[in-house]
PDB file of C-alpha atoms in Angstrom:
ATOM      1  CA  UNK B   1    -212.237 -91.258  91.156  1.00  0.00           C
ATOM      2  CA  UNK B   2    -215.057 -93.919  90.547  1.00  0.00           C
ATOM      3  CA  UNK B   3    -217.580 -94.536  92.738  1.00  0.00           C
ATOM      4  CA  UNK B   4    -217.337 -97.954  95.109  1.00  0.00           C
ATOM      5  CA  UNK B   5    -220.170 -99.893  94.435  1.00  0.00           C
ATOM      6  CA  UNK B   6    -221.565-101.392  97.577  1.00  0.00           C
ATOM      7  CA  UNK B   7    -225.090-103.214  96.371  1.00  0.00           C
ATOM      8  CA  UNK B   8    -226.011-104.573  92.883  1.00  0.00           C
ATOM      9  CA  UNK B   9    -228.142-101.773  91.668  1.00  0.00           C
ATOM     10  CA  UNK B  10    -225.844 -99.284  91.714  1.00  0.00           C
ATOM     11  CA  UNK B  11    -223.631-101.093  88.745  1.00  0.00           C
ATOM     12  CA  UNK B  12    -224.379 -99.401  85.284  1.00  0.00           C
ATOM     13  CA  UNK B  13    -224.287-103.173  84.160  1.00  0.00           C
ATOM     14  CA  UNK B  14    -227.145-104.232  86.140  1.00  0.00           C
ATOM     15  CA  UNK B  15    -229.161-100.880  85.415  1.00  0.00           C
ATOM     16  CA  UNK B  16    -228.283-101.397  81.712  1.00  0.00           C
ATOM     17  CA  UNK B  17    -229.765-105.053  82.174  1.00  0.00           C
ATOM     18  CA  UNK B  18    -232.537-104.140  84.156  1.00  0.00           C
ATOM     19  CA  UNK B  19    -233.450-101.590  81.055  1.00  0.00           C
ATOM     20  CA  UNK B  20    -232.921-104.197  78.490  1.00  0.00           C
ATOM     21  CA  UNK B  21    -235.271-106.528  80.711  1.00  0.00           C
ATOM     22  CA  UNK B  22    -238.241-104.350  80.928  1.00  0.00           C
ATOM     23  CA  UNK B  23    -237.389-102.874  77.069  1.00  0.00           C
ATOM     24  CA  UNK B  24    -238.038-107.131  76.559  1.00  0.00           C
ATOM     25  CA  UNK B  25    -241.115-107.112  77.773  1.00  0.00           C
ATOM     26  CA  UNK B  26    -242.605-103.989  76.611  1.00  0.00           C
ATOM     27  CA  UNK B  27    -241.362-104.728  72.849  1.00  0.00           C
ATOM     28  CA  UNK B  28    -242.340-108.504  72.813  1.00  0.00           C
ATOM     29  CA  UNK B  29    -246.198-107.922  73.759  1.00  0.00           C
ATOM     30  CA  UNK B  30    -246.063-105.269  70.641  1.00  0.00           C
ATOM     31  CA  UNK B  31    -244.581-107.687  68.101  1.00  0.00           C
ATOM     32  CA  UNK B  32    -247.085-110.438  69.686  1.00  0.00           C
ATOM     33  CA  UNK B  33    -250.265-107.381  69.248  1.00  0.00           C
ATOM     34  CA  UNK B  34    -249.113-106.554  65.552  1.00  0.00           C
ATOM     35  CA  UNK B  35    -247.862-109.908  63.978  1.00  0.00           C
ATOM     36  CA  UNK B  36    -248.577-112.824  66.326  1.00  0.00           C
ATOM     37  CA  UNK B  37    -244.745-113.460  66.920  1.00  0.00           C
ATOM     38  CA  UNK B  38    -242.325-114.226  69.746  1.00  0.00           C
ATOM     39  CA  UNK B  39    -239.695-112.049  70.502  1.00  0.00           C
ATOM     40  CA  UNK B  40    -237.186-114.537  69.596  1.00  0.00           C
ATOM     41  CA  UNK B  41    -239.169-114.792  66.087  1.00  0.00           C
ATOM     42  CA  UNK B  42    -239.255-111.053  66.058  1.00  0.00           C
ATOM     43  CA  UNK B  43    -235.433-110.907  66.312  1.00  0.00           C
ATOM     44  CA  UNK B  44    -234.916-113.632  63.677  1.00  0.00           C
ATOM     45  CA  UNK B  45    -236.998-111.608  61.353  1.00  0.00           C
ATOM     46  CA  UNK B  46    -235.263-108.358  61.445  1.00  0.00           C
ATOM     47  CA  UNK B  47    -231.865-109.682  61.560  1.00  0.00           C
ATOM     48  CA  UNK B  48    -232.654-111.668  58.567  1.00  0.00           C
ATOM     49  CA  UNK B  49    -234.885-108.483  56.976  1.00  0.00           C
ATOM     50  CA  UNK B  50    -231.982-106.377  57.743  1.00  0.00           C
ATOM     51  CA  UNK B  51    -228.791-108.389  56.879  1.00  0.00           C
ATOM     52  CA  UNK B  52    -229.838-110.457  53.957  1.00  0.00           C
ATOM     53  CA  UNK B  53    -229.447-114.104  53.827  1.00  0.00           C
ATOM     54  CA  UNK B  54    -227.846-115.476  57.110  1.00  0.00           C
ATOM     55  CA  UNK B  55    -226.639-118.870  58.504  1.00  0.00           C
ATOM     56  CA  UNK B  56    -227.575-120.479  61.597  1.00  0.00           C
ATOM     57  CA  UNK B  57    -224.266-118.928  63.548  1.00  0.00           C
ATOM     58  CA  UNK B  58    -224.968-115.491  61.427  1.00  0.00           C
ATOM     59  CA  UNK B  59    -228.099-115.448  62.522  1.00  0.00           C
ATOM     60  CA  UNK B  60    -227.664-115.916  65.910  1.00  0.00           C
ATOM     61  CA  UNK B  61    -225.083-112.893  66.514  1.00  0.00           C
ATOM     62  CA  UNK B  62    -227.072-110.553  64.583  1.00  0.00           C
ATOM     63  CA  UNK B  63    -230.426-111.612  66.852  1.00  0.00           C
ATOM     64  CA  UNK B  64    -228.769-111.520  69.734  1.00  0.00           C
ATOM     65  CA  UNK B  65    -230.221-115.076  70.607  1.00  0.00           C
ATOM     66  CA  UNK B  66    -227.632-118.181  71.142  1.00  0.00           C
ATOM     67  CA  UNK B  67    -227.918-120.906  68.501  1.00  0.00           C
ATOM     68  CA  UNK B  68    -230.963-122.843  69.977  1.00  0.00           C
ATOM     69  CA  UNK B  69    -233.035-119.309  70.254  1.00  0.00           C
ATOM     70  CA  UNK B  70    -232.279-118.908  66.659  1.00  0.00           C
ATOM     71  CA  UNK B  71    -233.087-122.113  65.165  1.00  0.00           C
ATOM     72  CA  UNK B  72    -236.208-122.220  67.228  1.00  0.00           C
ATOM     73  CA  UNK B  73    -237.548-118.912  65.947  1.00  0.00           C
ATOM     74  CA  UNK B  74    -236.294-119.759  62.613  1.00  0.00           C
ATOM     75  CA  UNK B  75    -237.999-122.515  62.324  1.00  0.00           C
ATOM     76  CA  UNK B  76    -241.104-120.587  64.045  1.00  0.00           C
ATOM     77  CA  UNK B  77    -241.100-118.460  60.629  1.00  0.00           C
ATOM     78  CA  UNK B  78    -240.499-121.128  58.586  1.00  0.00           C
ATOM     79  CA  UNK B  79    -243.700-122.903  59.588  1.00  0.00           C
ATOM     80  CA  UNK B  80    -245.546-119.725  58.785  1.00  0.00           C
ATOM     81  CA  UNK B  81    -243.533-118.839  55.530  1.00  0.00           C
ATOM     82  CA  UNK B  82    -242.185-115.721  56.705  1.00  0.00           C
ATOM     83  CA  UNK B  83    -238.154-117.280  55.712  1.00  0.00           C
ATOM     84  CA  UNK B  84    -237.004-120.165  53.808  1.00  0.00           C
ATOM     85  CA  UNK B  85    -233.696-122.240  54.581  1.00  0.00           C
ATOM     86  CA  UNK B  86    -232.017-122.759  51.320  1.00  0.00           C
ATOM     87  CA  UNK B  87    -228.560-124.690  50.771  1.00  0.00           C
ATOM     88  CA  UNK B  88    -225.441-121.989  51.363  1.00  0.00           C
ATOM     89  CA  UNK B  89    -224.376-121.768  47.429  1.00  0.00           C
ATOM     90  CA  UNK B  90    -220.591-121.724  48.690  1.00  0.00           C
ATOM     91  CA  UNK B  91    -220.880-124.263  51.143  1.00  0.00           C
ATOM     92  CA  UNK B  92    -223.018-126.928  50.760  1.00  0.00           C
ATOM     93  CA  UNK B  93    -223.225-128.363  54.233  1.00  0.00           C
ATOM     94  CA  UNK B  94    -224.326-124.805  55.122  1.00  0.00           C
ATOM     95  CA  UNK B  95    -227.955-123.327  54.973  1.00  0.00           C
ATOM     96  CA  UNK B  96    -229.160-119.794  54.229  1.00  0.00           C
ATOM     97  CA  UNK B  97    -231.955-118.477  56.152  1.00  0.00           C
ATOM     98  CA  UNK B  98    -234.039-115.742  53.583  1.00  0.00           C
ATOM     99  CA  UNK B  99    -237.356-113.601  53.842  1.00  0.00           C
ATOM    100  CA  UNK B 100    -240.273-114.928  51.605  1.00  0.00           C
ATOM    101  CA  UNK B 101    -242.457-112.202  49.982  1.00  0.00           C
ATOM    102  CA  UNK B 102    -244.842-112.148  52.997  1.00  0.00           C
ATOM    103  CA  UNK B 103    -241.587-112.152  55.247  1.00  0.00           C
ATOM    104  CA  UNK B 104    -240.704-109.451  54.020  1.00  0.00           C
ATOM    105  CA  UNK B 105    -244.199-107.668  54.675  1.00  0.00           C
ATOM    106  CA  UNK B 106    -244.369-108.840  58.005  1.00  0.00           C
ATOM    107  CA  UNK B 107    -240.533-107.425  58.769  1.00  0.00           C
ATOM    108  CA  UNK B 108    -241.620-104.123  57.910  1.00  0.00           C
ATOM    109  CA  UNK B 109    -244.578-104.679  60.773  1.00  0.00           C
ATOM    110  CA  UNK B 110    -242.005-105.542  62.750  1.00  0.00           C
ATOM    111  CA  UNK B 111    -239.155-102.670  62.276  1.00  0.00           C
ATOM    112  CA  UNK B 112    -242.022-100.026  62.610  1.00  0.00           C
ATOM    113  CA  UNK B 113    -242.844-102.047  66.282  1.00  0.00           C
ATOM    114  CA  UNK B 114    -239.254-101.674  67.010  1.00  0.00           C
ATOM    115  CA  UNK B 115    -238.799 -98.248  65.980  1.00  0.00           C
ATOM    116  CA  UNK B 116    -241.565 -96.992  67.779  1.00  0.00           C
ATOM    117  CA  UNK B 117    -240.168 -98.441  70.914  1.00  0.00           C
ATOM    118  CA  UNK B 118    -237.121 -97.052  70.770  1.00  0.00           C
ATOM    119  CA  UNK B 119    -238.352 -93.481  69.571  1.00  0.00           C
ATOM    120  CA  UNK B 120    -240.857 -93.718  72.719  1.00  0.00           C
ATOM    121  CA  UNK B 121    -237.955 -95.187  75.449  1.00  0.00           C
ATOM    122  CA  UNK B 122    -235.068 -92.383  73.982  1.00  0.00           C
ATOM    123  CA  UNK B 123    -237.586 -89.135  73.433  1.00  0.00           C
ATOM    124  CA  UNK B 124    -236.447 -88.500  76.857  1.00  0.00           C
ATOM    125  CA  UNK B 125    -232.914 -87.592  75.810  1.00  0.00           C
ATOM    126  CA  UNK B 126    -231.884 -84.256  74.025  1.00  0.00           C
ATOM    127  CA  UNK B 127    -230.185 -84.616  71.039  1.00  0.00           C
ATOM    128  CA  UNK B 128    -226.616 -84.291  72.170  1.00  0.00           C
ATOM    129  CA  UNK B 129    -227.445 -86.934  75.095  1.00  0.00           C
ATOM    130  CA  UNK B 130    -228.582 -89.470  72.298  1.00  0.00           C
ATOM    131  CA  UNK B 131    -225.397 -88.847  70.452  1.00  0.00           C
ATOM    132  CA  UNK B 132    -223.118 -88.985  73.653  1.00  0.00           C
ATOM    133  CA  UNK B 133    -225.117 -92.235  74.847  1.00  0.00           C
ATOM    134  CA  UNK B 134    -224.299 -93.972  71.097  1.00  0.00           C
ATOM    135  CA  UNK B 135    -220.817 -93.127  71.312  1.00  0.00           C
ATOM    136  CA  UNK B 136    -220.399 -94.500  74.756  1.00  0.00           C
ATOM    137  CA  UNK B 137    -222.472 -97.748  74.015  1.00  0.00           C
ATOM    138  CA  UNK B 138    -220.597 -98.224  70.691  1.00  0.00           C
ATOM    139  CA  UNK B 139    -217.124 -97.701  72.954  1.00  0.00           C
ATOM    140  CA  UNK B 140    -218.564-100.474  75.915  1.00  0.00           C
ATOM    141  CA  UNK B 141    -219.413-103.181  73.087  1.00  0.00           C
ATOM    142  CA  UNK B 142    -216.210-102.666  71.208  1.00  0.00           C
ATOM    143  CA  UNK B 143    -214.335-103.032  74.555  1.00  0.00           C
ATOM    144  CA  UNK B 144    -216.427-105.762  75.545  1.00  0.00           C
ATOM    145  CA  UNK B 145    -215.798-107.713  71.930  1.00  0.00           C
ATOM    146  CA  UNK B 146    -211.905-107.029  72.572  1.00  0.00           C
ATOM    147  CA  UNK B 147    -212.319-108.999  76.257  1.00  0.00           C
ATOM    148  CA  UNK B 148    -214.404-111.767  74.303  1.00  0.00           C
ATOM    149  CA  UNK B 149    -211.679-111.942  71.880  1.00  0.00           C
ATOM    150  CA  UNK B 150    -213.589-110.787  69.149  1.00  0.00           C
ATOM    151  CA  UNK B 151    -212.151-107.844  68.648  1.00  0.00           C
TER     152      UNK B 151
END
């Protein structure tokens, strides 16, 4: 039987919050230390480094950022030439947001940042823990996509 939850802190969603809050924090003064960017710029910049050329609602999901996040950090890295908005070749109302040369340098500045985070907040698990917390996570967000209707 599951436990009854009687105050906030006891829900795994408000622990798992409270962990993605302080993980915020920790990770954004890093990416600010290493290359002078905002979290939100930070997130643009790997989803874009990792993915390829995105759009605006692309880009978005794959930050983790709603629309206005996006386009502000978007156009964040634009100013500094880290991306370039380019007209969607299939649709020409769309745009493309892509990594310029130096984008691309500065993305790898950024993944190491991130990876070092993550290696530093999960060293604390054993092996079999890390693979028993991704399976778990990666059942949660498909369940949670289904109740969004994404799934």
């Amino acid at each position: 039987m599951r436990p009854v939850h009687t105050t906030l802190d006891q829900f795994l969603t408000y622990k798992m919050h409270r962990l993605m809050k302080q993980h915020d924090k920790r990770i954004a003064q890093s990416y600010a230390d290493a290359a002078q960017l905002s979290l939100a710029e930070s997130r643009v910049l790997a989803a874009v480094g990792t993915a390829g050329a995105l759009s605006n609602s692309e880009l978005a999901r794959r930050a983790n950022l709603d629309k206005s996040q996006a386009s502000r950090g978007a156009d964040g890295l634009v100013s500094r030439g880290l991306v370039r908005r380019a007209p969607d070749e299939h649709d020409g109302r769309a745009v493309k947001v892509t990594l310029t040369p130096e984008g691309e340098r500065v993305w790898r500045v950024v993944i190491d940042a991130a990876r070092a985070h993550y290696d530093q907040l999960f060293d604390t698990l054993t092996d079999d823990e890390m693979r028993t917390y991704e399976q778990l996570l990666d059942k949660l967000l498909l369940r949670s996509d289904e109740l969004d209707g994404q799934g």
